[in-house]
Coordinates of C-alpha atoms in Angstrom, one line a residue:
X1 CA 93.8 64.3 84.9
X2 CA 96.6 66.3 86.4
X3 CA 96.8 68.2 89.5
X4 CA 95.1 71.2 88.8
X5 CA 95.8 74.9 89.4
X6 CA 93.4 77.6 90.7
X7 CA 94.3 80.9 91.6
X8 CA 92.8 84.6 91.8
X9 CA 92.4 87.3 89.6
X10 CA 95.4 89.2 90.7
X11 CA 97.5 87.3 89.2
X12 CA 97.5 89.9 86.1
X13 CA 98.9 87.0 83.9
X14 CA 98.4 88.2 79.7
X15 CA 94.9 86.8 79.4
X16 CA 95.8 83.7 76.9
X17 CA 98.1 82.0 79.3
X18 CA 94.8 81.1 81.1
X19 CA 93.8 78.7 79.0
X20 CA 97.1 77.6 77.7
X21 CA 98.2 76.8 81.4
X22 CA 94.6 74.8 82.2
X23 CA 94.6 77.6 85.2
X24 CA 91.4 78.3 87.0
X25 CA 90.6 82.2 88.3
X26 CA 88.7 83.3 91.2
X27 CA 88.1 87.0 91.1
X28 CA 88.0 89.5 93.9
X29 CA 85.1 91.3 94.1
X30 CA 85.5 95.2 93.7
X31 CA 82.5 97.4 95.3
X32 CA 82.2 101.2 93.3
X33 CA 80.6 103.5 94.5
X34 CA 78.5 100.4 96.4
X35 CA 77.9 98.8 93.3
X36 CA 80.1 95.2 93.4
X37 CA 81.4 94.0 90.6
X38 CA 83.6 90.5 89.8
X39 CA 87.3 91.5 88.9
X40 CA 88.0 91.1 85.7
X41 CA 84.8 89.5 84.5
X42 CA 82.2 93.0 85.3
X43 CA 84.9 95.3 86.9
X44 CA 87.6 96.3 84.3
X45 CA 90.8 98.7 85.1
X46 CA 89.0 101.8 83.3
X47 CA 85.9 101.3 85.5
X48 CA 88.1 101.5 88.6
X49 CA 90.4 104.7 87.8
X50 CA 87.1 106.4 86.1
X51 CA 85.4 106.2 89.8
X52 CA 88.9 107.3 91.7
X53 CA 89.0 110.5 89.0
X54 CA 85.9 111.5 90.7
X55 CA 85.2 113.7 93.5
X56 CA 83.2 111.6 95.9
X57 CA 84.4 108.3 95.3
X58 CA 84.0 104.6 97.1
X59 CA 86.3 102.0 96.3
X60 CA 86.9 98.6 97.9
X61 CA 87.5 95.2 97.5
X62 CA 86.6 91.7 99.2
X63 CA 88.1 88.5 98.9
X64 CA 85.8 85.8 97.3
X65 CA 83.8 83.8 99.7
X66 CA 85.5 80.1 101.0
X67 CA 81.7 78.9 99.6
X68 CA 83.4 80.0 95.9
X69 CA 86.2 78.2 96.8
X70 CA 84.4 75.2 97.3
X71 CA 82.3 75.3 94.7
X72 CA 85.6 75.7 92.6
X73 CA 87.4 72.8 94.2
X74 CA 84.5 70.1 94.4
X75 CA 83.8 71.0 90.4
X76 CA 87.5 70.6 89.5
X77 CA 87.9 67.6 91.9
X78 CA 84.8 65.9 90.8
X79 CA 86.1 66.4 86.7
X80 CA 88.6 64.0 87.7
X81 CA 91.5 66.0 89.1
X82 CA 94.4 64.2 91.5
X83 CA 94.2 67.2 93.9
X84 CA 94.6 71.1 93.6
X85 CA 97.3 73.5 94.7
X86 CA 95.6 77.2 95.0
X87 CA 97.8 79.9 95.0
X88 CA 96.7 83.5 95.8
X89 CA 97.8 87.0 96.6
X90 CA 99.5 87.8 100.1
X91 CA 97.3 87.0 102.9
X92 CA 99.1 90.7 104.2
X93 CA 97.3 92.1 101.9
X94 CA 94.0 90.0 101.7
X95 CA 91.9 87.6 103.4
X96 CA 91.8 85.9 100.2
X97 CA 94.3 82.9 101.5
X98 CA 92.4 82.4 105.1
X99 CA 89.6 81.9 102.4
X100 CA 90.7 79.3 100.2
X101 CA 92.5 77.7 103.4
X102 CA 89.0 77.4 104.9
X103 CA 87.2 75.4 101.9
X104 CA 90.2 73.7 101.4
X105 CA 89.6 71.7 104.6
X106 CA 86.7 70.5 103.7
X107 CA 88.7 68.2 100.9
X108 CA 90.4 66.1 103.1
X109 CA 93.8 67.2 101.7
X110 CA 93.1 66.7 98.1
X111 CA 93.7 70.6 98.2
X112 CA 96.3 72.4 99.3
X113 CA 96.7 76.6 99.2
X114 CA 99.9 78.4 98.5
X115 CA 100.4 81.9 99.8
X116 CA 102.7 84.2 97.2
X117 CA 103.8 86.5 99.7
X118 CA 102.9 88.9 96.7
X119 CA 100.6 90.1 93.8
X120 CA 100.1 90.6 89.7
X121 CA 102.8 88.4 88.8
X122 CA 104.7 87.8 92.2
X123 CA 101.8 85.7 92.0
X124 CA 101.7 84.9 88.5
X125 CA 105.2 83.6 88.1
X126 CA 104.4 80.9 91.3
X127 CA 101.2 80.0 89.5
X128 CA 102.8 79.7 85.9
X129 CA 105.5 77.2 87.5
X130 CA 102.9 75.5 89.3
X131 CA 101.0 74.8 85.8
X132 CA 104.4 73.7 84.6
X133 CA 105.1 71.0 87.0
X134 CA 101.7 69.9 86.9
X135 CA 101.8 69.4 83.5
X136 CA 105.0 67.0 83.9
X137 CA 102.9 64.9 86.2
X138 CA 104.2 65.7 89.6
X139 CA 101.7 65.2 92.5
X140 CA 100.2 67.2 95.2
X141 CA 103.5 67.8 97.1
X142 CA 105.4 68.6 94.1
X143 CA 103.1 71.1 92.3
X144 CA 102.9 73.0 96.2
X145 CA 106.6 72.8 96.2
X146 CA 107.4 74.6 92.6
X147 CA 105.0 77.1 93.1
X148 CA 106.6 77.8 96.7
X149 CA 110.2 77.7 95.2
X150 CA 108.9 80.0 92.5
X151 CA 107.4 82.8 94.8
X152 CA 110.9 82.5 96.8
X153 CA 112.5 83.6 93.9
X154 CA 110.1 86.3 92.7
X155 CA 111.3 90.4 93.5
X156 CA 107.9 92.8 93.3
X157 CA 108.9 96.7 93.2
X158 CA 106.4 99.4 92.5
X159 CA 106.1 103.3 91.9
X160 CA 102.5 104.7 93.0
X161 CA 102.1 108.6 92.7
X162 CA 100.6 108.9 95.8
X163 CA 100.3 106.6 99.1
X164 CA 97.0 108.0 99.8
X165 CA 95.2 105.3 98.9
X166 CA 97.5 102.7 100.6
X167 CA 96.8 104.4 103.4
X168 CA 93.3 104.5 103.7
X169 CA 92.5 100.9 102.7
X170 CA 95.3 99.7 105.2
X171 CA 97.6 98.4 103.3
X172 CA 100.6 100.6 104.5
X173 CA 101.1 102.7 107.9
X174 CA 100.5 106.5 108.5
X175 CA 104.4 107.1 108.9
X176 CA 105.2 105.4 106.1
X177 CA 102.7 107.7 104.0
X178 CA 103.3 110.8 105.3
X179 CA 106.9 110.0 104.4
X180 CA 105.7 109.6 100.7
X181 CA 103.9 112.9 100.7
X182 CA 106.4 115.1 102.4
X183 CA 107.8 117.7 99.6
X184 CA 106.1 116.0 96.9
X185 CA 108.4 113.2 97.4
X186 CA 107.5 109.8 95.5
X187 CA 107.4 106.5 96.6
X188 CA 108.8 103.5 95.6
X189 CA 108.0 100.2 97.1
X190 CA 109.0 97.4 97.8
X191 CA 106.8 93.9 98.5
X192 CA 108.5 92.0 101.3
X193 CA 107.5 89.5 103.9
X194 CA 103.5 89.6 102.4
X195 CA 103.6 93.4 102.7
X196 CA 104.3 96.3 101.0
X197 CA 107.0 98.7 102.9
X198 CA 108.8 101.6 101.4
X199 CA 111.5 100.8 99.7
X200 CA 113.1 104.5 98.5
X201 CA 112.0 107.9 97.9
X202 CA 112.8 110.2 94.4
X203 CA 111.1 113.3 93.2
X204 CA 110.1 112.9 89.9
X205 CA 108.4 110.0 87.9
X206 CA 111.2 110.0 85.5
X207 CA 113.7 109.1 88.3
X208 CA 111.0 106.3 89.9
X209 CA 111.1 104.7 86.5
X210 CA 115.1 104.8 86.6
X211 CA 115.2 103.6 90.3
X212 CA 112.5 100.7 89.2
X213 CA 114.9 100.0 86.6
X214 CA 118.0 99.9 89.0
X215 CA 116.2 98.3 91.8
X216 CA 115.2 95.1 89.2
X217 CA 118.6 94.6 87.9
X218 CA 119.9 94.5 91.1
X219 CA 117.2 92.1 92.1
X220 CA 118.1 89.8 89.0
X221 CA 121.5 89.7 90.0
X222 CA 123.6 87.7 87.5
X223 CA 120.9 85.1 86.7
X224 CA 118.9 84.1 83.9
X225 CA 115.2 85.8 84.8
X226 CA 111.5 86.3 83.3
X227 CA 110.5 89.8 83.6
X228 CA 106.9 91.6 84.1
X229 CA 105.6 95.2 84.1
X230 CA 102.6 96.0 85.0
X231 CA 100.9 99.5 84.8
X232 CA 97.5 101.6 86.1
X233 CA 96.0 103.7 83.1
X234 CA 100.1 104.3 81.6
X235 CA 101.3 102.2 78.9
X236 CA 103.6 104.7 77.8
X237 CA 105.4 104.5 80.9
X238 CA 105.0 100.3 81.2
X239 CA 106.9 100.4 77.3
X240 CA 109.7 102.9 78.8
X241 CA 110.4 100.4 81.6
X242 CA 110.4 97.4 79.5
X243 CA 112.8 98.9 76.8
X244 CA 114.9 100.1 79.6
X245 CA 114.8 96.5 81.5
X246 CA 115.6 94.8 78.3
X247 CA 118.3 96.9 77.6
X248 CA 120.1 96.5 80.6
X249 CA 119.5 92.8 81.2
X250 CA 120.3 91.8 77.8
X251 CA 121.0 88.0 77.4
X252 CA 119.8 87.7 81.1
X253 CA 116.4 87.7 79.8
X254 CA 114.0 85.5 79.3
X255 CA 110.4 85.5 79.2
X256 CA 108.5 89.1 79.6
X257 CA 105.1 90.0 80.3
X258 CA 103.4 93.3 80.0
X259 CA 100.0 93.6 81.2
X260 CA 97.4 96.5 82.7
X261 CA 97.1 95.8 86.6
X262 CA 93.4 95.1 87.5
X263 CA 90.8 96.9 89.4
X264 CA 91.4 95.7 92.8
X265 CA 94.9 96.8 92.2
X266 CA 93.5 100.3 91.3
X267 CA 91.3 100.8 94.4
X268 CA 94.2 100.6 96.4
X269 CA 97.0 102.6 94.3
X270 CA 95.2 104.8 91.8
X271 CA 96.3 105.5 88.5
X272 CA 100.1 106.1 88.1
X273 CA 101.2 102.5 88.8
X274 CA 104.0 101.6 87.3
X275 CA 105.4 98.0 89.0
X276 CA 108.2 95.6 87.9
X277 CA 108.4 91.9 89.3
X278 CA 111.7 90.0 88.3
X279 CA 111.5 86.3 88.3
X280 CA 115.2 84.4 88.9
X281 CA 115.0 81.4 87.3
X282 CA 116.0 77.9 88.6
X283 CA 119.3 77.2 87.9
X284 CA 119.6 74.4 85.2
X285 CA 121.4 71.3 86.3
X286 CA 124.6 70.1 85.2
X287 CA 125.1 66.7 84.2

């Protein structure tokens, strides 16, 4: 059995690549209302922006336990595996990482655990290439190293109509949000170095789409890429940017993805979300 790949329910992937990649998921737990729910398994996006649409509303997250990390480890381990790479969401934006890192040391370095430096499918695209060069039968050292290479080349931007919620769960400074809120400004972001900064400011959501757009073409450069949008309770707006980013890339494109971000997402953005993540692709070698 090849070296198998586990990862966390942030990746965000389209939900048959799962399977088809031999990935394993550990969700995040998401807490409503103080009622906790798995991510993706008994807390769904609708449950999470149904809760935020209310007046008196509690939504967090937590990472899973290292003791789910074990348990997810020693089963795949024990099924014959040659090791397991783990690769999971920033640890600047979760303790998710220092959790895997901890049951991985039990293993005696049949495990090793990747941080993205990201999320959806800034994490997604690391894991997918991790899958890959697993299934060509590279070892421990080379399914870490692809997956690491990947993130490297992986460009997360984001358009959230308020910063509210970033605030308040931490994940971005009081400056930075009162900069987002200031004449009805909105924010685009940016994830960079494992955290999420602001990246520009525009005042309508028509004009975040077009900066999204610009900001990911610039991103691609002139290489071939694999492209994802992700969106929080609007699919129409997820469909404008993809038409608009397959326009403009044209042959540049590869793969695309278009998926619903999760509910740990949503506790910390709100509905609104509308997020692209380029992917530059390895150049192929000349022989």
């Amino acid at each position: 059995m090849p070296v198998a790949v586990v990862t966390d329910s942030t990746t965000y992937l389209p939900p048959e690549l799962v399977p088809a990649h031999r990935l394993t998921v550990v969700p995040l737990t998401v807490v409503l209302n103080g009622v906790e729910g798995l991510e993706g398994v008994e807390v769904f996006p609708a449950d999470a922006t149904r809760a935020l649409s209310a007046r008196r509303v509690s939504v967090s997250t937590s990472r899973p336990s290292p003791e789910q990390f074990v348990q997810t480890y020693g089963s795949l381990l024990e099924a014959g595996a040659q090791g397991v790479v783990s690769v999971h969401l920033s640890a600047g934006l979760s303790g998710t990482v220092e959790a895997a890192e901890l049951a991985a040391a039990q293993f005696g370095g049949r495990v090793t655990v990747v941080d993205s430096r990201s999320c959806g499918m800034g994490l997604g695209f690391p894991t997918l290439a991790a899958s890959r060069a697993a299934a060509q039968g590279a070892d421990l050292a080379g399914v870490r190293a692809a997956a690491v290479e990947a993130a490297g080349r992986t460009s997360t931007f984001f358009y959230v109509d308020t910063l509210e919620l970033l605030r308040r769960g931490g994940r971005i400074n009081a400056a930075e949000a009162l900069l987002g809120t200031a004449l009805s400004v909105k924010p685009i972001l940016h994830v960079s170095d494992g955290g999420i900064v602001l990246k520009d400011k525009v005042r309508t959501a028509s004009r975040g789409a077009a900066r999204l757009v610009d900001l990911a073409v610039e991103a691609a450069d002139d290489t071939a890429v694999d492209l994802a949008v992700h969106h929080l309770a609007a699919p129409q707006r997820a469909e404008l940017l993809l038409e608009a980013l397959t326009a403009r890339l044209g042959d540049q494109l590869h793969d695309t993805y278009l998926t619903e971000a999760g509910a740990a997402v949503a506790a910390h953005v709100g509905p609104g979300l509308a997020c692209v993540v380029i992917h530059r692709r390895p150049a192929t070698p000349t022989t």
